[in-house]
């Protein structure tokens, strides 16, 4: 009976530590996906600004949906939990200046934001490719190491 409890405990430790590694790798993947979505949504925003006649708040909700919220001052801010602080800062800089110029000026701002986000996306992909396997492996190896100590 005692040996089966130890074995069950060891299995629980392996699973829990492995899941931590997989969750950490998933965070990196979600950032890549969120950046991809945001870049394409900002591109659509540029199209809507060029050819549409809706208010900026309507355009933001059409393109970015619930990833943008308005603070108490009425300024739009990015609230996507999957993005880093630096990603949100780039988007927020664009959002605060949105609507303060002519269509060409806004499109230039949007293109600058997209370029900066492309740089962030390249870095996020590199992080995902470099670190995701490491996080998963460390989780599994740590779980196996603790399991060996338990048994």
GROMACS .gro file of N, CA, C and O in nm, residues 13-83:
model
  284
   13UNK      N    1   0.348   1.457  -0.893
   13UNK     CA    2   0.455   1.557  -0.900
   13UNK      C    3   0.502   1.574  -1.044
   13UNK      O    4   0.522   1.687  -1.090
   14UNK      N    5   0.520   1.463  -1.116
   14UNK     CA    6   0.565   1.471  -1.255
   14UNK      C    7   0.463   1.548  -1.338
   14UNK      O    8   0.498   1.638  -1.416
   15UNK      N    9   0.337   1.517  -1.320
   15UNK     CA   10   0.232   1.585  -1.398
   15UNK      C   11   0.225   1.733  -1.364
   15UNK      O   12   0.215   1.818  -1.453
   16UNK      N   13   0.231   1.765  -1.236
   16UNK     CA   14   0.217   1.907  -1.199
   16UNK      C   15   0.337   1.989  -1.246
   16UNK      O   16   0.319   2.100  -1.299
   17UNK      N   17   0.457   1.939  -1.231
   17UNK     CA   18   0.573   2.016  -1.276
   17UNK      C   19   0.582   2.022  -1.428
   17UNK      O   20   0.624   2.123  -1.484
   18UNK      N   21   0.540   1.915  -1.493
   18UNK     CA   22   0.538   1.918  -1.640
   18UNK      C   23   0.437   2.022  -1.689
   18UNK      O   24   0.463   2.093  -1.786
   19UNK      N   25   0.323   2.029  -1.623
   19UNK     CA   26   0.221   2.125  -1.666
   19UNK      C   27   0.269   2.269  -1.649
   19UNK      O   28   0.232   2.356  -1.729
   20UNK      N   29   0.351   2.296  -1.550
   20UNK     CA   30   0.406   2.431  -1.534
   20UNK      C   31   0.492   2.467  -1.655
   20UNK      O   32   0.481   2.578  -1.709
   21UNK      N   33   0.574   2.376  -1.699
   21UNK     CA   34   0.656   2.401  -1.817
   21UNK      C   35   0.573   2.421  -1.942
   21UNK      O   36   0.599   2.510  -2.024
   22UNK      N   37   0.469   2.339  -1.957
   22UNK     CA   38   0.382   2.353  -2.074
   22UNK      C   39   0.302   2.483  -2.069
   22UNK      O   40   0.279   2.546  -2.172
   23UNK      N   41   0.261   2.524  -1.951
   23UNK     CA   42   0.188   2.651  -1.938
   23UNK      C   43   0.278   2.770  -1.972
   23UNK      O   44   0.234   2.866  -2.037
   24UNK      N   45   0.401   2.763  -1.929
   24UNK     CA   46   0.495   2.872  -1.961
   24UNK      C   47   0.518   2.879  -2.112
   24UNK      O   48   0.522   2.989  -2.170
   25UNK      N   49   0.531   2.766  -2.178
   25UNK     CA   50   0.547   2.764  -2.324
   25UNK      C   51   0.420   2.815  -2.392
   25UNK      O   52   0.428   2.884  -2.494
   26UNK      N   53   0.305   2.785  -2.334
   26UNK     CA   54   0.178   2.832  -2.391
   26UNK      C   55   0.166   2.983  -2.382
   26UNK      O   56   0.108   3.047  -2.471
   27UNK      N   57   0.218   3.042  -2.278
   27UNK     CA   58   0.216   3.189  -2.265
   27UNK      C   59   0.293   3.252  -2.381
   27UNK      O   60   0.249   3.352  -2.440
   28UNK      N   61   0.408   3.194  -2.416
   28UNK     CA   62   0.485   3.246  -2.528
   28UNK      C   63   0.408   3.233  -2.659
   28UNK      O   64   0.409   3.323  -2.743
   29UNK      N   65   0.340   3.121  -2.677
   29UNK     CA   66   0.263   3.098  -2.799
   29UNK      C   67   0.146   3.195  -2.809
   29UNK      O   68   0.117   3.249  -2.916
   30UNK      N   69   0.077   3.218  -2.697
   30UNK     CA   70  -0.037   3.311  -2.698
   30UNK      C   71   0.007   3.452  -2.731
   30UNK      O   72  -0.067   3.527  -2.795
   31UNK      N   73   0.127   3.493  -2.690
   31UNK     CA   74   0.177   3.627  -2.725
   31UNK      C   75   0.196   3.638  -2.875
   31UNK      O   76   0.160   3.739  -2.936
   32UNK      N   77   0.253   3.535  -2.937
   32UNK     CA   78   0.272   3.536  -3.082
   32UNK      C   79   0.137   3.547  -3.153
   32UNK      O   80   0.120   3.627  -3.245
   33UNK      N   81   0.040   3.468  -3.108
   33UNK     CA   82  -0.092   3.472  -3.170
   33UNK      C   83  -0.160   3.608  -3.150
   33UNK      O   84  -0.223   3.661  -3.242
   34UNK      N   85  -0.146   3.665  -3.030
   34UNK     CA   86  -0.207   3.795  -3.003
   34UNK      C   87  -0.143   3.905  -3.087
   34UNK      O   88  -0.213   3.995  -3.137
   35UNK      N   89  -0.013   3.899  -3.105
   35UNK     CA   90   0.054   3.999  -3.189
   35UNK      C   91   0.011   3.985  -3.335
   35UNK      O   92  -0.012   4.085  -3.402
   36UNK      N   93  -0.001   3.861  -3.383
   36UNK     CA   94  -0.050   3.840  -3.520
   36UNK      C   95  -0.188   3.900  -3.538
   36UNK      O   96  -0.215   3.969  -3.636
   37UNK      N   97  -0.278   3.872  -3.443
   37UNK     CA   98  -0.413   3.925  -3.452
   37UNK      C   99  -0.412   4.078  -3.448
   37UNK      O  100  -0.481   4.144  -3.527
   38UNK      N  101  -0.335   4.135  -3.358
   38UNK     CA  102  -0.333   4.280  -3.341
   38UNK      C  103  -0.280   4.349  -3.465
   38UNK      O  104  -0.334   4.452  -3.507
   39UNK      N  105  -0.177   4.293  -3.525
   39UNK     CA  106  -0.122   4.353  -3.647
   39UNK      C  107  -0.224   4.352  -3.759
   39UNK      O  108  -0.243   4.452  -3.829
   40UNK      N  109  -0.294   4.241  -3.776
   40UNK     CA  110  -0.395   4.236  -3.881
   40UNK      C  111  -0.514   4.325  -3.849
   40UNK      O  112  -0.571   4.389  -3.938
   41UNK      N  113  -0.551   4.336  -3.721
   41UNK     CA  114  -0.661   4.424  -3.682
   41UNK      C  115  -0.626   4.571  -3.702
   41UNK      O  116  -0.710   4.651  -3.745
   42UNK      N  117  -0.502   4.606  -3.675
   42UNK     CA  118  -0.459   4.744  -3.697
   42UNK      C  119  -0.454   4.775  -3.846
   42UNK      O  120  -0.486   4.886  -3.888
   43UNK      N  121  -0.418   4.676  -3.927
   43UNK     CA  122  -0.424   4.695  -4.072
   43UNK      C  123  -0.567   4.720  -4.119
   43UNK      O  124  -0.593   4.805  -4.205
   44UNK      N  125  -0.662   4.645  -4.061
   44UNK     CA  126  -0.803   4.667  -4.094
   44UNK      C  127  -0.848   4.804  -4.047
   44UNK      O  128  -0.927   4.871  -4.115
   45UNK      N  129  -0.797   4.847  -3.933
   45UNK     CA  130  -0.830   4.981  -3.882
   45UNK      C  131  -0.786   5.088  -3.980
   45UNK      O  132  -0.859   5.184  -4.006
   46UNK      N  133  -0.670   5.071  -4.039
   46UNK     CA  134  -0.620   5.165  -4.138
   46UNK      C  135  -0.714   5.172  -4.258
   46UNK      O  136  -0.744   5.280  -4.309
   47UNK      N  137  -0.762   5.056  -4.301
   47UNK     CA  138  -0.856   5.052  -4.413
   47UNK      C  139  -0.988   5.122  -4.377
   47UNK      O  140  -1.042   5.198  -4.457
   48UNK      N  141  -1.037   5.096  -4.258
   48UNK     CA  142  -1.162   5.159  -4.215
   48UNK      C  143  -1.147   5.310  -4.204
   48UNK      O  144  -1.238   5.385  -4.237
   49UNK      N  145  -1.032   5.356  -4.157
   49UNK     CA  146  -1.009   5.500  -4.145
   49UNK      C  147  -1.004   5.563  -4.283
   49UNK      O  148  -1.058   5.671  -4.306
   50UNK      N  149  -0.939   5.495  -4.377
   50UNK     CA  150  -0.926   5.550  -4.511
   50UNK      C  151  -1.059   5.556  -4.585
   50UNK      O  152  -1.087   5.653  -4.656
   51UNK      N  153  -1.141   5.453  -4.570
   51UNK     CA  154  -1.260   5.443  -4.653
   51UNK      C  155  -1.392   5.453  -4.577
   51UNK      O  156  -1.497   5.457  -4.639
   52UNK      N  157  -1.386   5.454  -4.447
   52UNK     CA  158  -1.509   5.460  -4.368
   52UNK      C  159  -1.536   5.599  -4.316
   52UNK      O  160  -1.455   5.690  -4.328
   53UNK      N  161  -1.652   5.615  -4.257
   53UNK     CA  162  -1.686   5.744  -4.199
   53UNK      C  163  -1.740   5.728  -4.058
   53UNK      O  164  -1.809   5.815  -4.008
   54UNK      N  165  -1.708   5.618  -3.993
   54UNK     CA  166  -1.752   5.595  -3.855
   54UNK      C  167  -1.662   5.670  -3.758
   54UNK      O  168  -1.551   5.712  -3.791
   55UNK      N  169  -1.712   5.684  -3.635
   55UNK     CA  170  -1.630   5.744  -3.529
   55UNK      C  171  -1.516   5.650  -3.495
   55UNK      O  172  -1.523   5.530  -3.518
   56UNK      N  173  -1.413   5.707  -3.435
   56UNK     CA  174  -1.295   5.626  -3.402
   56UNK      C  175  -1.330   5.516  -3.302
   56UNK      O  176  -1.278   5.405  -3.311
   57UNK      N  177  -1.415   5.543  -3.205
   57UNK     CA  178  -1.451   5.440  -3.107
   57UNK      C  179  -1.522   5.323  -3.173
   57UNK      O  180  -1.500   5.207  -3.137
   58UNK      N  181  -1.606   5.351  -3.272
   58UNK     CA  182  -1.674   5.245  -3.345
   58UNK      C  183  -1.574   5.164  -3.426
   58UNK      O  184  -1.579   5.041  -3.430
   59UNK      N  185  -1.480   5.234  -3.488
   59UNK     CA  186  -1.377   5.165  -3.566
   59UNK      C  187  -1.291   5.075  -3.477
   59UNK      O  188  -1.257   4.963  -3.515
   60UNK      N  189  -1.256   5.126  -3.358
   60UNK     CA  190  -1.175   5.046  -3.267
   60UNK      C  191  -1.249   4.921  -3.223
   60UNK      O  192  -1.192   4.812  -3.217
   61UNK      N  193  -1.377   4.935  -3.194
   61UNK     CA  194  -1.453   4.817  -3.152
   61UNK      C  195  -1.472   4.719  -3.268
   61UNK      O  196  -1.475   4.599  -3.247
   62UNK      N  197  -1.484   4.770  -3.391
   62UNK     CA  198  -1.494   4.680  -3.506
   62UNK      C  199  -1.366   4.601  -3.527
   62UNK      O  200  -1.369   4.483  -3.559
   63UNK      N  201  -1.253   4.667  -3.511
   63UNK     CA  202  -1.125   4.603  -3.543
   63UNK      C  203  -1.063   4.526  -3.426
   63UNK      O  204  -1.017   4.415  -3.443
   64UNK      N  205  -1.060   4.589  -3.311
   64UNK     CA  206  -0.990   4.528  -3.198
   64UNK      C  207  -1.083   4.466  -3.095
   64UNK      O  208  -1.038   4.394  -3.007
   65UNK      N  209  -1.212   4.494  -3.103
   65UNK     CA  210  -1.309   4.433  -3.013
   65UNK      C  211  -1.282   4.460  -2.867
   65UNK      O  212  -1.256   4.574  -2.828
   66UNK      N  213  -1.285   4.355  -2.787
   66UNK     CA  214  -1.268   4.371  -2.643
   66UNK      C  215  -1.122   4.382  -2.600
   66UNK      O  216  -1.092   4.387  -2.482
   67UNK      N  217  -1.033   4.387  -2.694
   67UNK     CA  218  -0.891   4.403  -2.660
   67UNK      C  219  -0.857   4.549  -2.630
   67UNK      O  220  -0.745   4.580  -2.591
   68UNK      N  221  -0.954   4.637  -2.651
   68UNK     CA  222  -0.936   4.778  -2.620
   68UNK      C  223  -1.045   4.819  -2.523
   68UNK      O  224  -1.162   4.786  -2.541
   69UNK      N  225  -1.005   4.888  -2.417
   69UNK     CA  226  -1.101   4.940  -2.319
   69UNK      C  227  -1.074   5.088  -2.300
   69UNK      O  228  -0.966   5.139  -2.334
   70UNK      N  229  -1.172   5.157  -2.247
   70UNK     CA  230  -1.158   5.301  -2.222
   70UNK      C  231  -1.137   5.323  -2.074
   70UNK      O  232  -1.210   5.270  -1.991
   71UNK      N  233  -1.034   5.403  -2.042
   71UNK     CA  234  -1.007   5.433  -1.902
   71UNK      C  235  -1.103   5.541  -1.852
   71UNK      O  236  -1.191   5.587  -1.924
   72UNK      N  237  -1.085   5.585  -1.729
   72UNK     CA  238  -1.176   5.683  -1.670
   72UNK      C  239  -1.170   5.818  -1.740
   72UNK      O  240  -1.266   5.895  -1.733
   73UNK      N  241  -1.061   5.846  -1.810
   73UNK     CA  242  -1.048   5.971  -1.884
   73UNK      C  243  -1.110   5.962  -2.023
   73UNK      O  244  -1.111   6.059  -2.097
   74UNK      N  245  -1.157   5.844  -2.060
   74UNK     CA  246  -1.216   5.825  -2.192
   74UNK      C  247  -1.115   5.794  -2.301
   74UNK      O  248  -1.147   5.797  -2.419
   75UNK      N  249  -0.991   5.763  -2.263
   75UNK     CA  250  -0.886   5.731  -2.359
   75UNK      C  251  -0.881   5.580  -2.379
   75UNK      O  252  -0.887   5.504  -2.283
   76UNK      N  253  -0.873   5.539  -2.503
   76UNK     CA  254  -0.866   5.396  -2.534
   76UNK      C  255  -0.729   5.341  -2.495
   76UNK      O  256  -0.626   5.404  -2.518
   77UNK      N  257  -0.731   5.222  -2.434
   77UNK     CA  258  -0.608   5.154  -2.395
   77UNK      C  259  -0.619   5.007  -2.429
   77UNK      O  260  -0.727   4.948  -2.422
   78UNK      N  261  -0.506   4.949  -2.462
   78UNK     CA  262  -0.501   4.806  -2.491
   78UNK      C  263  -0.507   4.728  -2.360
   78UNK      O  264  -0.434   4.758  -2.266
   79UNK      N  265  -0.595   4.629  -2.354
   79UNK     CA  266  -0.604   4.548  -2.233
   79UNK      C  267  -0.592   4.399  -2.263
   79UNK      O  268  -0.648   4.317  -2.193
   80UNK      N  269  -0.520   4.365  -2.368
   80UNK     CA  270  -0.502   4.225  -2.406
   80UNK      C  271  -0.404   4.160  -2.309
   80UNK      O  272  -0.287   4.200  -2.300
   81UNK      N  273  -0.451   4.062  -2.235
   81UNK     CA  274  -0.369   3.999  -2.132
   81UNK      C  275  -0.254   3.917  -2.190
   81UNK      O  276  -0.156   3.890  -2.119
   82UNK      N  277  -0.262   3.880  -2.316
   82UNK     CA  278  -0.158   3.796  -2.376
   82UNK      C  279  -0.038   3.877  -2.425
   82UNK      O  280   0.065   3.819  -2.461
   83UNK      N  281  -0.049   4.008  -2.429
   83UNK     CA  282   0.061   4.092  -2.477
   83UNK      C  283   0.149   4.138  -2.362
   83UNK      O  284   0.104   4.153  -2.249
   0.00000   0.00000   0.00000
